[in-house]
CSV table of C-alpha atoms in Angstrom, one decimal:
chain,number,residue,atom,x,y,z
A,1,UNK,CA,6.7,-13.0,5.9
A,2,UNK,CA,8.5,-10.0,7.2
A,3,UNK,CA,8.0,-6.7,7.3
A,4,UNK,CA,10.9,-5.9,4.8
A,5,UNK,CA,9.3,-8.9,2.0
A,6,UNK,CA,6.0,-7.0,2.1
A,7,UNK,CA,7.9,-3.4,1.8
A,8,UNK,CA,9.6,-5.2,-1.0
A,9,UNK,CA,6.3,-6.3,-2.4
A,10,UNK,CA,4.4,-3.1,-1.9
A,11,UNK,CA,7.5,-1.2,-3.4
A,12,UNK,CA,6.9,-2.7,-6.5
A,13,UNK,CA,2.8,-2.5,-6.1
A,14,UNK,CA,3.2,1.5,-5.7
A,15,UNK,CA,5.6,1.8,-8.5
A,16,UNK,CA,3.0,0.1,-11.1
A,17,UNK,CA,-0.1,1.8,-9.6
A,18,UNK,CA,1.5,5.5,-9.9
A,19,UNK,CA,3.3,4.4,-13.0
A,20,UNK,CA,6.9,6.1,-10.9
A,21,UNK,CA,9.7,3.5,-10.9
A,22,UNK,CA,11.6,6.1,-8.1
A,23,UNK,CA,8.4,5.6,-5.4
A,24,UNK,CA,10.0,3.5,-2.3
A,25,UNK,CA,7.3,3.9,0.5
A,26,UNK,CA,8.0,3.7,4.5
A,27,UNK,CA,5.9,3.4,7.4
A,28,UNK,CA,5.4,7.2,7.6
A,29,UNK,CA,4.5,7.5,3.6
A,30,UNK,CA,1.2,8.8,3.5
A,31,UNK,CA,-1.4,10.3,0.3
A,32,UNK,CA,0.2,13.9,0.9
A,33,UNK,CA,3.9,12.3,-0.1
A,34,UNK,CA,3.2,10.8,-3.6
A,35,UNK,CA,2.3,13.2,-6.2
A,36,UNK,CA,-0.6,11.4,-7.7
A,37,UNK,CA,-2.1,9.6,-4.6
A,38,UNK,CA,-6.1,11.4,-4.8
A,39,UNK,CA,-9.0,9.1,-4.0
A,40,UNK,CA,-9.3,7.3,-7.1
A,41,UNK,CA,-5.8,5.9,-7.3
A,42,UNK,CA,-6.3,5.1,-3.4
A,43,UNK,CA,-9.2,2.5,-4.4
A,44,UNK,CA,-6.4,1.4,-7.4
A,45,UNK,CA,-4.0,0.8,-4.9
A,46,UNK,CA,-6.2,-0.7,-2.0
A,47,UNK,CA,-6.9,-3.1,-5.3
A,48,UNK,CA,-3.7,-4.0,-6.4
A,49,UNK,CA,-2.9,-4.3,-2.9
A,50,UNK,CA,-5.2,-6.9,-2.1
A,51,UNK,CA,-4.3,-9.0,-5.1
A,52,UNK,CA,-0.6,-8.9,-4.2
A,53,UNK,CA,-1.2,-10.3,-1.0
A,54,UNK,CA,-4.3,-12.0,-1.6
A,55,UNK,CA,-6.4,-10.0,1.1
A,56,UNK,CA,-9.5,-8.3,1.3
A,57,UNK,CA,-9.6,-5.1,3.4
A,58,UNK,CA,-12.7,-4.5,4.7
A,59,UNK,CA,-14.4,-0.5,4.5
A,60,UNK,CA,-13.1,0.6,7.8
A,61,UNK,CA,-9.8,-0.8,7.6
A,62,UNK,CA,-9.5,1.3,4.1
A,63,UNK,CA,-10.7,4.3,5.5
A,64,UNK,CA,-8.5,4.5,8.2
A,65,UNK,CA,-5.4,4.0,7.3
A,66,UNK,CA,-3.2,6.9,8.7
A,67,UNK,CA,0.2,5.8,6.8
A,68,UNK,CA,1.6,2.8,5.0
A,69,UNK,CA,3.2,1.0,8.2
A,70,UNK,CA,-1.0,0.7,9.4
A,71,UNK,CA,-1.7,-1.1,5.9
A,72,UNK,CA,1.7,-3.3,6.4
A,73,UNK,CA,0.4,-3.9,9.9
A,74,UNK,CA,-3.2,-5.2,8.6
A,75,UNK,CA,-0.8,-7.3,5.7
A,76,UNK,CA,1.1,-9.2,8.3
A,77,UNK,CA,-1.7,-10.0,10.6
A,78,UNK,CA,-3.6,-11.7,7.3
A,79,UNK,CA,-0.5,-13.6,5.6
């Protein structure tokens, strides 16, 4: 899988779990860039994340992510 099939794929991840069809995310998107992105929606996402890809982050993988490309990075390694 590339890097562009799991930005496609997380695209449309971020779109359904902040309920915003214009959200494209980046390597550099981080919480502060989506409106609704608190810690709440971040366990939502780490969810619907998982299930996409059919991963399991562990705690300290989830806590520090930095950005989205560090999350793509973990995606790739696991698919």
């Amino acid at each position: 899988m590339t890097r562009e099939e799991v930005y496609e794929r997380l695209n449309e991840v971020f779109r359904d779990v902040f309920d915003d069809e214009d959200i494209t995310v980046n390597d550099a998107t981080t919480a502060d860039d989506i409106e609704d992105w608190d810690s709440l929606e971040h366990i939502n996402l780490v969810v619907a994340v998982e299930k996409e890809f059919g991963i399991k982050f562990n705690m300290g993988e989830v806590n520090s992510f930095k950005n989205v490309g560090e999350m793509v990075d973990i995606i790739l390694a696991r698919v």
